[in-house]
Amino acid sequence: MRQAWDVPESTDPPANPPPDERPEYAEHPHGATLRRLEQSSGKLAAAAITRMDEQLPWYRAMPPENRSWIGLVAQAGIAAFTEWFRHPETPQAISTDVFGTAPRELTRAITLRQTVELVRTTIEVVEAAIDEVAAPGDESVLREALLVYAREIAFATAQVYAQAAEARGAWDARLESLVVNAVLSGEADEGAVSRAAALGWNAPEHVCVVLGTAPDGDSELTVEAIRRAARHAKLQVLTGVLGSRLVVVAGGSDDPLRTAKSLIGPFAPGPVVAGPIVSDLLTATGSAQAAAAGLRACAAWQDAPRPVLADDLLPERAMAGDPTARELLVEEIYRPLEEAGSALLETLSVYLEQASSLEGAARMLFVHPNTVRYRLRRVTDVTGWSPSDVRSAFTLRIALILGRLSDFANGA
């Protein structure tokens, strides 16, 4: 007979049930193993860090801050495995769970190879502890789960580095476009040089700019094709598609025509113009402006070679209003002839007026044809342009016209 002071038997579950009887473990098919895995996670992470310190020289050489981030990644990896083992039927965002604990800068601090070594070391530590961690009879289950998780974490590692590479590539492309645009627009300064250095430009001694029409389609494919051609030709390049134009700043060769021929493949049909060689990226603006002026004026020379030098287009550029071309024709052709003596200027002028006839020029000048021939050779020596060549004769004629106009403007 129960007394009034007797405590009735309680039907509620005990306040602190044994660990294996807790709902999260009792309902799991391998609850004991899950519990032991959770309890061992801290020890496993510490063992992984210790093994890295013993076996990975690059880890020992890292700054303390980066080592601490790597430790967090190892802990997050083991915690993510535990959560994945708890809910194997639910897809887990492993890359977020594991690598989300570390800052983005860590992907630049350690390479993909080092990350693979980090993951391998952590997996090896967990695998070596399976017999100790798994409940009796669950060893094969835990080992199989670890193998599947290792595959997933490998994919997640590749994804993290692929995303970082894509982001870095997109940033580099924008940076390169800024440098190319600064060169083309005449705004290149030390800031542009610094940005180019960040892209791997190591300041070659000879630089020129090549301009042409960009092909239709993906501009990234065009840029990559230019880079492949540059690697084959052993050139450094900064390149970009600006509107309809494909711009290449090339360094490493003192021959602009050979440079243009090496890179011409990715350009669309149409004229391709190479600017003159300059000494560095800061002065590449002059080469770019010459190439741009040549590209605009190229329509006037329908038989122009492809590619063509901007300096070979000086007469067309001058007629199109390019002040630099006008100045070059006067200063590099007319003034040297003027300084060499009036006989050369007079002979060249008469020779051109007489339809390039030696005898006709000789009669007009009252000299022997051999004298005319000698003076024309002197013209070639002084200017680099041969009066007997049709194209050169046209350039010399334009230079004479511009020189006389300049003299008239200056009151000479």
Tab-separated table of N, CA and C in Angstrom, residues 3-126:
chain	number	residue	atom	x	y	z
A	3	GLN	N	2.071	4.902	0.547
A	3	GLN	CA	1.856	5.962	1.521
A	3	GLN	C	1.797	7.304	0.813
A	4	ALA	N	1.241	8.285	1.477
A	4	ALA	CA	1.054	9.608	0.886
A	4	ALA	C	2.366	10.270	0.558
A	5	TRP	N	3.383	9.873	1.391
A	5	TRP	CA	4.672	10.540	1.144
A	5	TRP	C	5.527	9.857	0.083
A	6	ASP	N	5.017	8.728	-0.412
A	6	ASP	CA	5.791	8.051	-1.464
A	6	ASP	C	5.788	8.881	-2.751
A	7	VAL	N	6.932	8.930	-3.406
A	7	VAL	CA	7.050	9.663	-4.681
A	7	VAL	C	6.590	8.760	-5.809
A	8	PRO	N	5.587	9.179	-6.584
A	8	PRO	CA	5.120	8.321	-7.674
A	8	PRO	C	6.219	8.107	-8.720
A	9	GLU	N	6.164	6.949	-9.340
A	9	GLU	CA	7.146	6.652	-10.387
A	9	GLU	C	6.914	7.565	-11.588
A	10	SER	N	7.976	8.202	-12.051
A	10	SER	CA	7.867	9.133	-13.181
A	10	SER	C	7.863	8.377	-14.506
A	11	THR	N	7.040	8.842	-15.399
A	11	THR	CA	7.001	8.258	-16.755
A	11	THR	C	7.796	9.084	-17.762
A	12	ASP	N	8.368	10.244	-17.318
A	12	ASP	CA	9.172	11.096	-18.227
A	12	ASP	C	10.545	10.488	-18.424
A	13	PRO	N	11.162	10.747	-19.599
A	13	PRO	CA	12.530	10.254	-19.815
A	13	PRO	C	13.495	10.970	-18.889
A	14	PRO	N	14.599	10.343	-18.545
A	14	PRO	CA	15.572	10.981	-17.661
A	14	PRO	C	16.086	12.291	-18.261
A	15	ALA	N	16.417	13.221	-17.330
A	15	ALA	CA	16.853	14.555	-17.778
A	15	ALA	C	18.100	14.476	-18.645
A	16	ASN	N	19.023	13.622	-18.337
A	16	ASN	CA	20.272	13.471	-19.082
A	16	ASN	C	20.421	12.015	-19.524
A	17	PRO	N	19.778	11.654	-20.622
A	17	PRO	CA	19.869	10.267	-21.059
A	17	PRO	C	21.298	9.936	-21.480
A	18	PRO	N	21.645	8.670	-21.485
A	18	PRO	CA	22.972	8.268	-21.956
A	18	PRO	C	23.192	8.786	-23.377
A	19	PRO	N	24.443	9.089	-23.743
A	19	PRO	CA	24.722	9.696	-25.047
A	19	PRO	C	24.143	8.918	-26.211
A	20	ASP	N	24.259	7.621	-26.190
A	20	ASP	CA	23.796	6.836	-27.325
A	20	ASP	C	22.289	6.814	-27.451
A	21	GLU	N	21.551	7.283	-26.374
A	21	GLU	CA	20.105	7.275	-26.439
A	21	GLU	C	19.540	8.648	-26.807
A	22	ARG	N	20.389	9.664	-27.013
A	22	ARG	CA	19.908	10.973	-27.437
A	22	ARG	C	19.324	10.872	-28.834
A	23	PRO	N	18.305	11.674	-29.124
A	23	PRO	CA	17.599	11.525	-30.404
A	23	PRO	C	18.527	11.607	-31.618
A	24	GLU	N	19.494	12.577	-31.609
A	24	GLU	CA	20.335	12.738	-32.787
A	24	GLU	C	21.217	11.523	-33.040
A	25	TYR	N	21.457	10.743	-31.966
A	25	TYR	CA	22.262	9.537	-32.138
A	25	TYR	C	21.385	8.302	-32.270
A	26	ALA	N	20.335	8.257	-31.463
A	26	ALA	CA	19.472	7.070	-31.463
A	26	ALA	C	18.799	6.869	-32.811
A	27	GLU	N	18.464	7.964	-33.496
A	27	GLU	CA	17.774	7.842	-34.772
A	27	GLU	C	18.732	7.636	-35.935
A	28	HIS	N	20.018	7.791	-35.709
A	28	HIS	CA	21.002	7.603	-36.775
A	28	HIS	C	21.394	6.130	-36.863
A	29	PRO	N	21.520	5.583	-38.078
A	29	PRO	CA	21.863	4.159	-38.186
A	29	PRO	C	23.227	3.813	-37.603
A	30	HIS	N	24.096	4.836	-37.489
A	30	HIS	CA	25.419	4.604	-36.908
A	30	HIS	C	25.671	5.667	-35.847
A	31	GLY	N	24.733	5.750	-34.908
A	31	GLY	CA	24.786	6.806	-33.904
A	31	GLY	C	26.031	6.782	-33.051
A	32	ALA	N	26.468	5.601	-32.666
A	32	ALA	CA	27.656	5.510	-31.806
A	32	ALA	C	28.882	6.041	-32.530
A	33	THR	N	29.008	5.701	-33.805
A	33	THR	CA	30.149	6.187	-34.586
A	33	THR	C	30.067	7.695	-34.767
A	34	LEU	N	28.855	8.218	-35.018
A	34	LEU	CA	28.683	9.662	-35.164
A	34	LEU	C	29.100	10.383	-33.890
A	35	ARG	N	28.667	9.830	-32.722
A	35	ARG	CA	29.013	10.465	-31.449
A	35	ARG	C	30.527	10.460	-31.249
A	36	ARG	N	31.153	9.344	-31.520
A	36	ARG	CA	32.596	9.241	-31.308
A	36	ARG	C	33.356	10.134	-32.302
A	37	LEU	N	32.803	10.274	-33.506
A	37	LEU	CA	33.439	11.154	-34.495
A	37	LEU	C	33.370	12.606	-34.041
A	38	GLU	N	32.218	13.016	-33.500
A	38	GLU	CA	32.091	14.385	-33.009
A	38	GLU	C	33.038	14.630	-31.844
A	39	GLN	N	33.137	13.673	-30.955
A	39	GLN	CA	34.007	13.837	-29.790
A	39	GLN	C	35.482	13.889	-30.181
A	40	SER	N	35.828	13.248	-31.291
A	40	SER	CA	37.239	13.174	-31.693
A	40	SER	C	37.649	14.270	-32.664
A	41	SER	N	36.710	15.105	-33.096
A	41	SER	CA	37.023	16.067	-34.155
A	41	SER	C	38.143	17.026	-33.755
A	42	GLY	N	38.123	17.510	-32.530
A	42	GLY	CA	39.173	18.422	-32.082
A	42	GLY	C	40.535	17.753	-32.077
A	43	LYS	N	40.582	16.512	-31.573
A	43	LYS	CA	41.857	15.793	-31.535
A	43	LYS	C	42.358	15.494	-32.943
A	44	LEU	N	41.440	15.158	-33.862
A	44	LEU	CA	41.842	14.860	-35.232
A	44	LEU	C	42.395	16.118	-35.916
A	45	ALA	N	41.766	17.264	-35.682
A	45	ALA	CA	42.262	18.508	-36.274
A	45	ALA	C	43.656	18.846	-35.756
A	46	ALA	N	43.862	18.664	-34.454
A	46	ALA	CA	45.184	18.935	-33.877
A	46	ALA	C	46.227	17.985	-34.455
A	47	ALA	N	45.838	16.712	-34.652
A	47	ALA	CA	46.777	15.747	-35.233
A	47	ALA	C	47.109	16.106	-36.674
A	48	ALA	N	46.117	16.618	-37.407
A	48	ALA	CA	46.373	17.021	-38.788
A	48	ALA	C	47.352	18.186	-38.839
A	49	ILE	N	47.182	19.171	-37.956
A	49	ILE	CA	48.099	20.318	-37.920
A	49	ILE	C	49.506	19.857	-37.556
A	50	THR	N	49.599	18.948	-36.597
A	50	THR	CA	50.915	18.442	-36.195
A	50	THR	C	51.604	17.737	-37.352
A	51	ARG	N	50.845	16.925	-38.080
A	51	ARG	CA	51.452	16.217	-39.209
A	51	ARG	C	51.875	17.189	-40.301
A	52	MET	N	51.084	18.223	-40.557
A	52	MET	CA	51.490	19.230	-41.550
A	52	MET	C	52.805	19.883	-41.146
A	53	ASP	N	52.913	20.209	-39.878
A	53	ASP	CA	54.126	20.854	-39.382
A	53	ASP	C	55.333	19.940	-39.544
A	54	GLU	N	55.112	18.630	-39.433
A	54	GLU	CA	56.209	17.672	-39.537
A	54	GLU	C	56.575	17.362	-40.983
A	55	GLN	N	55.587	17.343	-41.872
A	55	GLN	CA	55.814	16.809	-43.217
A	55	GLN	C	55.821	17.864	-44.322
A	56	LEU	N	55.291	19.057	-44.067
A	56	LEU	CA	55.163	20.056	-45.127
A	56	LEU	C	56.050	21.259	-44.851
A	57	PRO	N	57.201	21.342	-45.505
A	57	PRO	CA	58.112	22.469	-45.251
A	57	PRO	C	57.473	23.824	-45.547
A	58	TRP	N	56.648	23.916	-46.585
A	58	TRP	CA	56.045	25.201	-46.929
A	58	TRP	C	55.109	25.681	-45.822
A	59	TYR	N	54.499	24.734	-45.086
A	59	TYR	CA	53.613	25.121	-43.994
A	59	TYR	C	54.429	25.721	-42.844
A	60	ARG	N	55.564	25.105	-42.545
A	60	ARG	CA	56.408	25.618	-41.450
A	60	ARG	C	56.951	27.008	-41.774
A	61	ALA	N	57.166	27.279	-43.063
A	61	ALA	CA	57.756	28.565	-43.461
A	61	ALA	C	56.725	29.685	-43.564
A	62	MET	N	55.448	29.379	-43.397
A	62	MET	CA	54.408	30.399	-43.572
A	62	MET	C	54.313	31.300	-42.349
A	63	PRO	N	53.827	32.521	-42.539
A	63	PRO	CA	53.593	33.416	-41.392
A	63	PRO	C	52.547	32.811	-40.453
A	64	PRO	N	52.609	33.153	-39.163
A	64	PRO	CA	51.655	32.592	-38.197
A	64	PRO	C	50.195	32.816	-38.583
A	65	GLU	N	49.899	33.977	-39.168
A	65	GLU	CA	48.510	34.261	-39.520
A	65	GLU	C	47.980	33.260	-40.538
A	66	ASN	N	48.798	32.966	-41.564
A	66	ASN	CA	48.360	32.020	-42.587
A	66	ASN	C	48.269	30.602	-42.022
A	67	ARG	N	49.188	30.250	-41.107
A	67	ARG	CA	49.106	28.921	-40.487
A	67	ARG	C	47.824	28.783	-39.681
A	68	SER	N	47.423	29.864	-39.017
A	68	SER	CA	46.190	29.790	-38.229
A	68	SER	C	44.977	29.618	-39.130
A	69	TRP	N	44.988	30.289	-40.302
A	69	TRP	CA	43.878	30.112	-41.232
A	69	TRP	C	43.836	28.683	-41.762
A	70	ILE	N	45.002	28.126	-42.035
A	70	ILE	CA	45.036	26.742	-42.513
A	70	ILE	C	44.522	25.792	-41.439
A	71	GLY	N	44.852	26.082	-40.173
A	71	GLY	CA	44.318	25.274	-39.077
A	71	GLY	C	42.800	25.317	-39.039
A	72	LEU	N	42.240	26.500	-39.272
A	72	LEU	CA	40.785	26.616	-39.309
A	72	LEU	C	40.184	25.835	-40.471
A	73	VAL	N	40.875	25.840	-41.600
A	73	VAL	CA	40.388	25.075	-42.743
A	73	VAL	C	40.381	23.582	-42.412
A	74	ALA	N	41.437	23.097	-41.748
A	74	ALA	CA	41.487	21.684	-41.369
A	74	ALA	C	40.353	21.350	-40.397
A	75	GLN	N	40.134	22.195	-39.400
A	75	GLN	CA	39.035	21.968	-38.459
A	75	GLN	C	37.691	21.985	-39.172
A	76	ALA	N	37.514	22.949	-40.076
A	76	ALA	CA	36.251	23.027	-40.807
A	76	ALA	C	36.050	21.806	-41.688
A	77	GLY	N	37.141	21.281	-42.244
A	77	GLY	CA	37.034	20.096	-43.077
A	77	GLY	C	36.556	18.891	-42.297
A	78	ILE	N	37.093	18.699	-41.096
A	78	ILE	CA	36.672	17.560	-40.266
A	78	ILE	C	35.249	17.774	-39.762
A	79	ALA	N	34.906	19.007	-39.391
A	79	ALA	CA	33.539	19.292	-38.954
A	79	ALA	C	32.545	19.071	-40.091
A	80	ALA	N	32.933	19.466	-41.307
A	80	ALA	CA	32.054	19.252	-42.454
A	80	ALA	C	31.879	17.769	-42.738
A	81	PHE	N	32.930	16.983	-42.542
A	81	PHE	CA	32.806	15.534	-42.722
A	81	PHE	C	31.853	14.947	-41.691
A	82	THR	N	31.951	15.423	-40.463
A	82	THR	CA	31.050	14.939	-39.415
A	82	THR	C	29.601	15.267	-39.765
A	83	GLU	N	29.347	16.492	-40.210
A	83	GLU	CA	27.989	16.876	-40.586
A	83	GLU	C	27.522	16.095	-41.811
A	84	TRP	N	28.421	15.855	-42.728
A	84	TRP	CA	28.083	15.066	-43.920
A	84	TRP	C	27.755	13.629	-43.535
A	85	PHE	N	28.483	13.076	-42.550
A	85	PHE	CA	28.197	11.710	-42.082
A	85	PHE	C	26.859	11.661	-41.351
A	86	ARG	N	26.492	12.769	-40.689
A	86	ARG	CA	25.221	12.822	-39.977
A	86	ARG	C	24.042	12.804	-40.965
A	87	HIS	N	24.186	13.560	-42.069
A	87	HIS	CA	23.110	13.640	-43.054
A	87	HIS	C	23.662	13.304	-44.437
A	88	PRO	N	24.002	12.048	-44.685
A	88	PRO	CA	24.601	11.697	-45.981
A	88	PRO	C	23.646	11.884	-47.148
A	89	GLU	N	22.350	11.896	-46.875
A	89	GLU	CA	21.384	12.033	-47.960
A	89	GLU	C	21.185	13.476	-48.400
A	90	THR	N	21.698	14.450	-47.626
A	90	THR	CA	21.510	15.868	-47.936
A	90	THR	C	22.784	16.430	-48.569
A	91	PRO	N	22.701	16.975	-49.795
A	91	PRO	CA	23.897	17.560	-50.419
A	91	PRO	C	24.430	18.718	-49.575
A	92	GLN	N	25.712	18.727	-49.344
A	92	GLN	CA	26.340	19.768	-48.533
A	92	GLN	C	27.189	20.678	-49.414
A	93	ALA	N	27.117	21.947	-49.117
A	93	ALA	CA	27.970	22.914	-49.831
A	93	ALA	C	29.364	22.852	-49.225
A	94	ILE	N	30.104	21.814	-49.615
A	94	ILE	CA	31.387	21.547	-48.958
A	94	ILE	C	32.350	22.708	-49.135
A	95	SER	N	32.396	23.292	-50.323
A	95	SER	CA	33.345	24.390	-50.542
A	95	SER	C	33.067	25.559	-49.612
A	96	THR	N	31.762	25.822	-49.345
A	96	THR	CA	31.402	26.904	-48.427
A	96	THR	C	31.730	26.525	-47.004
A	97	ASP	N	31.400	25.281	-46.618
A	97	ASP	CA	31.643	24.834	-45.249
A	97	ASP	C	33.128	24.853	-44.910
A	98	VAL	N	33.941	24.384	-45.833
A	98	VAL	CA	35.366	24.210	-45.529
A	98	VAL	C	36.156	25.484	-45.818
A	99	PHE	N	36.093	25.964	-47.055
A	99	PHE	CA	36.954	27.073	-47.466
A	99	PHE	C	36.367	28.433	-47.129
A	100	GLY	N	35.100	28.462	-46.723
A	100	GLY	CA	34.495	29.739	-46.368
A	100	GLY	C	35.056	30.332	-45.094
A	101	THR	N	35.768	29.527	-44.305
A	101	THR	CA	36.351	30.038	-43.064
A	101	THR	C	37.609	30.860	-43.312
A	102	ALA	N	38.222	30.679	-44.471
A	102	ALA	CA	39.489	31.363	-44.758
A	102	ALA	C	39.233	32.550	-45.676
A	103	PRO	N	40.042	33.590	-45.558
A	103	PRO	CA	39.861	34.754	-46.436
A	103	PRO	C	40.253	34.418	-47.870
A	104	ARG	N	39.755	35.215	-48.813
A	104	ARG	CA	40.044	34.979	-50.224
A	104	ARG	C	41.529	35.073	-50.513
A	105	GLU	N	42.234	35.892	-49.744
A	105	GLU	CA	43.669	36.063	-49.984
A	105	GLU	C	44.449	34.771	-49.779
A	106	LEU	N	43.855	33.803	-49.038
A	106	LEU	CA	44.575	32.562	-48.778
A	106	LEU	C	44.803	31.783	-50.067
A	107	THR	N	43.899	31.909	-51.048
A	107	THR	CA	44.092	31.198	-52.311
A	107	THR	C	45.283	31.746	-53.076
A	108	ARG	N	45.732	32.953	-52.719
A	108	ARG	CA	46.948	33.484	-53.322
A	108	ARG	C	48.170	33.164	-52.479
A	109	ALA	N	47.950	32.945	-51.188
A	109	ALA	CA	49.069	32.658	-50.299
A	109	ALA	C	49.559	31.231	-50.469
A	110	ILE	N	48.652	30.296	-50.761
A	110	ILE	CA	49.059	28.907	-50.984
A	110	ILE	C	48.577	28.474	-52.363
A	111	THR	N	49.379	27.649	-53.005
A	111	THR	CA	49.069	27.208	-54.353
A	111	THR	C	48.067	26.063	-54.311
A	112	LEU	N	47.565	25.712	-55.490
A	112	LEU	CA	46.655	24.573	-55.585
A	112	LEU	C	47.351	23.289	-55.136
A	113	ARG	N	48.613	23.115	-55.501
A	113	ARG	CA	49.352	21.925	-55.085
A	113	ARG	C	49.456	21.852	-53.565
A	114	GLN	N	49.715	22.987	-52.928
A	114	GLN	CA	49.811	22.996	-51.474
A	114	GLN	C	48.464	22.702	-50.828
A	115	THR	N	47.387	23.195	-51.421
A	115	THR	CA	46.055	22.912	-50.889
A	115	THR	C	45.744	21.427	-50.993
A	116	VAL	N	46.141	20.812	-52.107
A	116	VAL	CA	45.945	19.366	-52.254
A	116	VAL	C	46.719	18.618	-51.166
A	117	GLU	N	47.942	19.051	-50.862
A	117	GLU	CA	48.727	18.411	-49.796
A	117	GLU	C	48.047	18.598	-48.447
A	118	LEU	N	47.475	19.779	-48.225
A	118	LEU	CA	46.749	20.050	-46.975
A	118	LEU	C	45.563	19.095	-46.824
A	119	VAL	N	44.767	18.975	-47.893
A	119	VAL	CA	43.595	18.099	-47.849
A	119	VAL	C	44.026	16.652	-47.690
A	120	ARG	N	45.048	16.230	-48.426
A	120	ARG	CA	45.507	14.838	-48.332
A	120	ARG	C	45.976	14.507	-46.919
A	121	THR	N	46.723	15.419	-46.313
A	121	THR	CA	47.214	15.178	-44.963
A	121	THR	C	46.062	15.024	-43.972
A	122	THR	N	45.064	15.898	-44.074
A	122	THR	CA	43.915	15.822	-43.168
A	122	THR	C	43.147	14.530	-43.359
A	123	ILE	N	42.923	14.136	-44.613
A	123	ILE	CA	42.215	12.884	-44.886
A	123	ILE	C	42.999	11.692	-44.360
A	124	GLU	N	44.318	11.706	-44.524
A	124	GLU	CA	45.147	10.603	-44.030
A	124	GLU	C	45.064	10.473	-42.520
A	125	VAL	N	45.011	11.600	-41.815
A	125	VAL	CA	44.907	11.558	-40.355
A	125	VAL	C	43.581	10.938	-39.935
A	126	VAL	N	42.500	11.353	-40.573
A	126	VAL	CA	41.189	10.787	-40.238
A	126	VAL	C	41.150	9.304	-40.592
